[in-house]
Amino acid sequence: TIFVMSRLAQSSEFTILRTSGLTPIMALRSLLGLGFAFVLITFAVGDYLAPISDRYAQLLKSTYLGTQLKVGHTGAWLRENTADKKIFLNINELSGDGSPRDIRIFEFNTSNELIALSKAPSAQIENDIWTLRNAERSELINQAGKARLQVTHQEQLRWPSEITSEMISVAILKPSRMSTIDLFQYIRHLSANGQTTQRFEIEFWKKVFYPLSC
C-alpha cells in the first residue's frame, strides 16, 4: 500500500485524483476496507485453520505410518487441584484419534503425601469424565495408624477431571499454533492450579494484536 501510494504521489496521479474529487477520507476508507479484509483472513487462518491443520496432520501421520505420537522425553505433565487433593497427570503418547495412552495419575493429599497412583494403557475423554481402560489403582489406606497398600484392577475406571483433550494438545502443539480461545482456557487452568502462565500469556496477546498490526 505504501509503495503504491508513493508511486501515485511521485507521478502526480494522486494529485489528479484529488482534483477530480477524491478526498483523503475517501482514499482512507478504501484502504481501510482492504486492511479489514486482510485482518479477517489473518485471524481466520491463524486462529482456526492453522491449529486444526497442524493437529490433523500429526494425527494423520500417526494413523497412516502406524506410529504413536510421543510427547517429549518424559511425556506431557498436567496438574489439577481439588478441594482435598493435588493431582498430577502424566501422558506419554497420543493415539491416531487423539486419545491419550500410557497414563499415570498421581494423587497427593493437602500435606503433599502420595495417597494413590492410577495407571492405564488408554483412556477416553467425554463430558469432563475420563474412562480409563484396564486400569490399575494403587491406594494407600490408613487404618489404626498403619498404612497398607491396596491394589485394584478395573476394566473401566471413571475419573472426573476438568482436563480436556485440547489441554493435552498443548504438549504437542506450540502455543503459537493454538487458537486464541484454547490458549485463554489453558491460561485459566494453569492460574487456577498455581502454575506459571507467562509463556502462554505472551503468545495469547501476540495472537490478539497480530491481526490488528496487519
mmCIF file of C-alpha atoms in Angstrom:
data_model
loop_
_atom_site.group_PDB
_atom_site.id
_atom_site.type_symbol
_atom_site.label_atom_id
_atom_site.label_comp_id
_atom_site.label_asym_id
_atom_site.label_seq_id
_atom_site.Cartn_x
_atom_site.Cartn_y
_atom_site.Cartn_z
ATOM 1 C CA THR A 1 0.000 0.000 0.000
ATOM 2 C CA ILE A 2 2.817 2.394 0.908
ATOM 3 C CA PHE A 3 4.635 1.567 -2.340
ATOM 4 C CA VAL A 4 1.535 2.141 -4.484
ATOM 5 C CA MET A 5 0.616 5.406 -2.759
ATOM 6 C CA SER A 6 4.202 6.711 -3.056
ATOM 7 C CA ARG A 7 4.259 5.868 -6.779
ATOM 8 C CA LEU A 8 0.916 7.642 -7.265
ATOM 9 C CA ALA A 9 2.278 10.687 -5.448
ATOM 10 C CA GLN A 10 5.576 10.607 -7.395
ATOM 11 C CA SER A 11 3.830 10.647 -10.760
ATOM 12 C CA SER A 12 1.262 13.247 -9.577
ATOM 13 C CA GLU A 13 -1.562 10.787 -10.158
ATOM 14 C CA PHE A 14 -2.760 11.191 -6.584
ATOM 15 C CA THR A 15 -2.920 14.944 -7.123
ATOM 16 C CA ILE A 16 -5.037 14.363 -10.231
ATOM 17 C CA LEU A 17 -7.345 12.085 -8.230
ATOM 18 C CA ARG A 18 -7.652 14.787 -5.567
ATOM 19 C CA THR A 19 -8.583 17.441 -8.130
ATOM 20 C CA SER A 20 -11.196 15.082 -9.596
ATOM 21 C CA GLY A 21 -12.979 14.893 -6.237
ATOM 22 C CA LEU A 22 -11.184 12.129 -4.267
ATOM 23 C CA THR A 23 -10.944 13.310 -0.664
ATOM 24 C CA PRO A 24 -8.378 11.881 1.809
ATOM 25 C CA ILE A 25 -11.239 10.344 3.802
ATOM 26 C CA MET A 26 -12.497 8.521 0.691
ATOM 27 C CA ALA A 27 -8.990 7.221 -0.019
ATOM 28 C CA LEU A 28 -8.527 6.070 3.583
ATOM 29 C CA ARG A 29 -11.916 4.369 3.532
ATOM 30 C CA SER A 30 -10.878 2.283 0.517
ATOM 31 C CA LEU A 31 -7.569 1.324 2.128
ATOM 32 C CA LEU A 32 -9.197 0.525 5.474
ATOM 33 C CA GLY A 33 -11.671 -1.767 3.740
ATOM 34 C CA LEU A 34 -8.822 -3.766 2.213
ATOM 35 C CA GLY A 35 -6.966 -3.740 5.535
ATOM 36 C CA PHE A 36 -10.029 -5.032 7.422
ATOM 37 C CA ALA A 37 -10.391 -7.870 4.913
ATOM 38 C CA PHE A 38 -6.757 -8.882 5.499
ATOM 39 C CA VAL A 39 -7.315 -8.708 9.268
ATOM 40 C CA LEU A 40 -10.205 -11.174 8.981
ATOM 41 C CA ILE A 41 -8.209 -13.523 6.750
ATOM 42 C CA THR A 42 -5.178 -13.388 9.070
ATOM 43 C CA PHE A 43 -7.336 -14.078 12.134
ATOM 44 C CA ALA A 44 -9.203 -16.951 10.482
ATOM 45 C CA VAL A 45 -6.015 -18.655 9.273
ATOM 46 C CA GLY A 46 -4.023 -18.125 12.450
ATOM 47 C CA ASP A 47 -6.810 -18.885 14.913
ATOM 48 C CA TYR A 48 -8.682 -21.718 13.217
ATOM 49 C CA LEU A 49 -7.124 -23.136 10.065
ATOM 50 C CA ALA A 50 -3.502 -23.441 11.274
ATOM 51 C CA PRO A 51 -4.208 -25.123 14.673
ATOM 52 C CA ILE A 52 -6.745 -27.564 13.202
ATOM 53 C CA SER A 53 -4.483 -28.407 10.243
ATOM 54 C CA ASP A 54 -1.434 -28.917 12.449
ATOM 55 C CA ARG A 55 -3.285 -31.214 14.857
ATOM 56 C CA TYR A 56 -4.919 -33.130 11.990
ATOM 57 C CA ALA A 57 -1.574 -33.539 10.193
ATOM 58 C CA GLN A 58 0.052 -35.087 13.239
ATOM 59 C CA LEU A 59 -2.867 -37.450 13.797
ATOM 60 C CA LEU A 60 -2.801 -38.497 10.132
ATOM 61 C CA LYS A 61 0.917 -39.130 10.366
ATOM 62 C CA SER A 62 0.338 -41.291 13.421
ATOM 63 C CA THR A 63 -2.529 -43.202 11.783
ATOM 64 C CA TYR A 64 -1.006 -43.968 8.379
ATOM 65 C CA LEU A 65 2.566 -44.507 9.497
ATOM 66 C CA GLY A 66 1.418 -46.771 12.321
ATOM 67 C CA THR A 67 3.336 -44.844 14.970
ATOM 68 C CA GLN A 68 2.303 -43.249 18.245
ATOM 69 C CA LEU A 69 2.793 -39.587 18.958
ATOM 70 C CA LYS A 70 5.439 -39.474 21.660
ATOM 71 C CA VAL A 71 5.001 -36.477 23.926
ATOM 72 C CA GLY A 72 8.523 -35.357 24.861
ATOM 73 C CA HIS A 73 11.063 -37.463 26.762
ATOM 74 C CA THR A 74 9.009 -37.770 29.959
ATOM 75 C CA GLY A 75 5.552 -37.257 28.490
ATOM 76 C CA ALA A 76 3.079 -34.444 28.995
ATOM 77 C CA TRP A 77 2.551 -33.313 32.589
ATOM 78 C CA LEU A 78 -0.677 -31.616 33.693
ATOM 79 C CA ARG A 79 -1.782 -30.549 37.140
ATOM 80 C CA GLU A 80 -5.195 -30.198 38.737
ATOM 81 C CA ASN A 81 -6.181 -29.150 42.263
ATOM 82 C CA THR A 82 -9.373 -30.207 44.031
ATOM 83 C CA ALA A 83 -10.696 -29.377 47.494
ATOM 84 C CA ASP A 84 -8.761 -32.186 49.181
ATOM 85 C CA LYS A 85 -6.255 -33.397 46.585
ATOM 86 C CA LYS A 86 -3.449 -32.359 44.287
ATOM 87 C CA ILE A 87 -3.410 -34.393 41.098
ATOM 88 C CA PHE A 88 -0.553 -34.745 38.612
ATOM 89 C CA LEU A 89 -1.348 -36.359 35.277
ATOM 90 C CA ASN A 90 1.341 -37.898 33.062
ATOM 91 C CA ILE A 91 0.609 -38.899 29.440
ATOM 92 C CA ASN A 92 3.320 -40.475 27.301
ATOM 93 C CA GLU A 93 1.576 -40.978 23.957
ATOM 94 C CA LEU A 94 -1.380 -39.978 21.826
ATOM 95 C CA SER A 95 -3.114 -42.441 19.533
ATOM 96 C CA GLY A 96 -4.142 -41.793 15.941
ATOM 97 C CA ASP A 97 -7.568 -40.491 17.015
ATOM 98 C CA GLY A 98 -6.098 -38.164 19.638
ATOM 99 C CA SER A 99 -6.864 -40.366 22.666
ATOM 100 C CA PRO A 100 -4.252 -40.401 25.467
ATOM 101 C CA ARG A 101 -2.190 -43.543 26.049
ATOM 102 C CA ASP A 102 0.182 -44.772 28.748
ATOM 103 C CA ILE A 103 -1.429 -42.730 31.506
ATOM 104 C CA ARG A 104 -0.344 -42.256 35.110
ATOM 105 C CA ILE A 105 -2.326 -40.265 37.680
ATOM 106 C CA PHE A 106 -0.569 -39.293 40.917
ATOM 107 C CA GLU A 107 -2.805 -38.139 43.772
ATOM 108 C CA PHE A 108 -1.474 -36.223 46.799
ATOM 109 C CA ASN A 109 -3.296 -35.034 49.906
ATOM 110 C CA THR A 110 -3.114 -31.499 51.304
ATOM 111 C CA SER A 111 0.062 -32.468 53.208
ATOM 112 C CA ASN A 112 1.775 -33.328 49.908
ATOM 113 C CA GLU A 113 1.785 -37.050 50.710
ATOM 114 C CA LEU A 114 1.248 -39.537 47.907
ATOM 115 C CA ILE A 115 -2.042 -41.364 48.540
ATOM 116 C CA ALA A 116 -2.819 -43.080 45.227
ATOM 117 C CA LEU A 117 -1.432 -43.947 41.807
ATOM 118 C CA SER A 118 -3.624 -44.972 38.878
ATOM 119 C CA LYS A 119 -2.253 -46.447 35.633
ATOM 120 C CA ALA A 120 -3.994 -47.221 32.370
ATOM 121 C CA PRO A 121 -2.804 -48.062 28.846
ATOM 122 C CA SER A 122 -5.521 -45.877 27.284
ATOM 123 C CA ALA A 123 -8.449 -43.603 28.078
ATOM 124 C CA GLN A 124 -11.409 -41.871 26.511
ATOM 125 C CA ILE A 125 -12.404 -38.295 27.427
ATOM 126 C CA GLU A 126 -16.056 -37.258 27.271
ATOM 127 C CA ASN A 127 -18.039 -34.609 29.169
ATOM 128 C CA ASP A 128 -15.354 -33.967 31.834
ATOM 129 C CA ILE A 129 -15.103 -37.702 32.539
ATOM 130 C CA TRP A 130 -12.049 -39.820 31.791
ATOM 131 C CA THR A 131 -12.784 -43.509 31.237
ATOM 132 C CA LEU A 132 -9.556 -45.365 31.977
ATOM 133 C CA ARG A 133 -9.439 -48.797 30.301
ATOM 134 C CA ASN A 134 -7.797 -51.796 32.005
ATOM 135 C CA ALA A 135 -6.823 -49.532 34.884
ATOM 136 C CA GLU A 136 -4.697 -50.444 37.872
ATOM 137 C CA ARG A 137 -5.153 -48.342 41.009
ATOM 138 C CA SER A 138 -2.729 -48.476 43.950
ATOM 139 C CA GLU A 139 -4.044 -46.691 47.026
ATOM 140 C CA LEU A 140 -2.562 -46.179 50.499
ATOM 141 C CA ILE A 141 -5.183 -46.785 53.184
ATOM 142 C CA ASN A 142 -4.563 -45.719 56.774
ATOM 143 C CA GLN A 143 -6.119 -47.946 59.414
ATOM 144 C CA ALA A 144 -5.360 -47.690 63.147
ATOM 145 C CA GLY A 145 -2.258 -45.641 62.491
ATOM 146 C CA LYS A 146 -0.905 -48.115 59.945
ATOM 147 C CA ALA A 147 -0.822 -47.752 56.192
ATOM 148 C CA ARG A 148 -1.412 -50.591 53.801
ATOM 149 C CA LEU A 149 -1.300 -50.690 50.023
ATOM 150 C CA GLN A 150 -4.477 -51.741 48.229
ATOM 151 C CA VAL A 151 -4.181 -52.607 44.539
ATOM 152 C CA THR A 152 -7.290 -52.998 42.390
ATOM 153 C CA HIS A 153 -7.822 -53.722 38.697
ATOM 154 C CA GLN A 154 -10.816 -52.471 36.722
ATOM 155 C CA GLU A 155 -11.752 -52.807 33.082
ATOM 156 C CA GLN A 156 -13.158 -49.267 33.175
ATOM 157 C CA LEU A 157 -12.333 -46.668 35.814
ATOM 158 C CA ARG A 158 -14.210 -43.363 35.645
ATOM 159 C CA TRP A 159 -12.189 -40.342 36.711
ATOM 160 C CA PRO A 160 -13.820 -36.877 36.750
ATOM 161 C CA SER A 161 -11.471 -34.125 35.598
ATOM 162 C CA GLU A 162 -11.565 -30.676 34.005
ATOM 163 C CA ILE A 163 -8.526 -31.542 31.885
ATOM 164 C CA THR A 164 -9.668 -31.685 28.269
ATOM 165 C CA SER A 165 -8.158 -33.098 25.099
ATOM 166 C CA GLU A 166 -7.432 -29.512 23.986
ATOM 167 C CA MET A 167 -5.228 -29.038 27.044
ATOM 168 C CA ILE A 168 -3.364 -32.235 26.218
ATOM 169 C CA SER A 169 -2.772 -30.971 22.692
ATOM 170 C CA VAL A 170 -0.695 -28.141 24.195
ATOM 171 C CA ALA A 171 2.018 -30.745 24.758
ATOM 172 C CA ILE A 172 2.293 -31.486 21.030
ATOM 173 C CA LEU A 173 1.416 -28.069 19.626
ATOM 174 C CA LYS A 174 3.435 -24.896 20.012
ATOM 175 C CA PRO A 175 1.467 -22.157 21.811
ATOM 176 C CA SER A 176 1.673 -20.045 18.653
ATOM 177 C CA ARG A 177 -0.259 -22.759 16.756
ATOM 178 C CA MET A 178 -3.135 -22.885 19.252
ATOM 179 C CA SER A 179 -6.356 -20.942 18.855
ATOM 180 C CA THR A 180 -6.938 -17.857 20.996
ATOM 181 C CA ILE A 181 -9.836 -19.476 22.877
ATOM 182 C CA ASP A 182 -7.830 -22.632 23.661
ATOM 183 C CA LEU A 183 -4.934 -20.507 24.896
ATOM 184 C CA PHE A 184 -7.242 -18.432 27.111
ATOM 185 C CA GLN A 185 -8.847 -21.535 28.649
ATOM 186 C CA TYR A 186 -5.464 -23.153 29.236
ATOM 187 C CA ILE A 187 -4.113 -19.994 30.912
ATOM 188 C CA ARG A 188 -7.122 -20.009 33.261
ATOM 189 C CA HIS A 189 -6.488 -23.666 34.074
ATOM 190 C CA LEU A 190 -2.815 -23.009 34.844
ATOM 191 C CA SER A 191 -3.642 -19.998 37.017
ATOM 192 C CA ALA A 192 -6.254 -21.932 38.964
ATOM 193 C CA ASN A 193 -3.676 -24.632 39.708
ATOM 194 C CA GLY A 194 -0.822 -22.337 40.706
ATOM 195 C CA GLN A 195 1.319 -22.840 37.604
ATOM 196 C CA THR A 196 3.307 -20.303 35.607
ATOM 197 C CA THR A 197 1.452 -18.753 32.671
ATOM 198 C CA GLN A 198 3.893 -16.132 31.338
ATOM 199 C CA ARG A 199 4.893 -18.050 28.198
ATOM 200 C CA PHE A 200 1.268 -18.655 27.215
ATOM 201 C CA GLU A 201 0.121 -15.137 28.112
ATOM 202 C CA ILE A 202 2.753 -13.682 25.762
ATOM 203 C CA GLU A 203 1.520 -15.892 22.917
ATOM 204 C CA PHE A 204 -2.109 -15.044 23.762
ATOM 205 C CA TRP A 205 -1.594 -11.277 23.485
ATOM 206 C CA LYS A 206 0.533 -11.710 20.366
ATOM 207 C CA LYS A 207 -2.331 -13.597 18.732
ATOM 208 C CA VAL A 208 -4.836 -10.943 19.859
ATOM 209 C CA PHE A 209 -2.881 -7.991 18.459
ATOM 210 C CA TYR A 210 -1.257 -9.579 15.411
ATOM 211 C CA PRO A 211 -4.325 -9.176 13.139
ATOM 212 C CA LEU A 212 -4.586 -5.527 14.236
ATOM 213 C CA SER A 213 -0.920 -4.952 13.391
ATOM 214 C CA CYS A 214 -1.608 -6.371 9.929
#
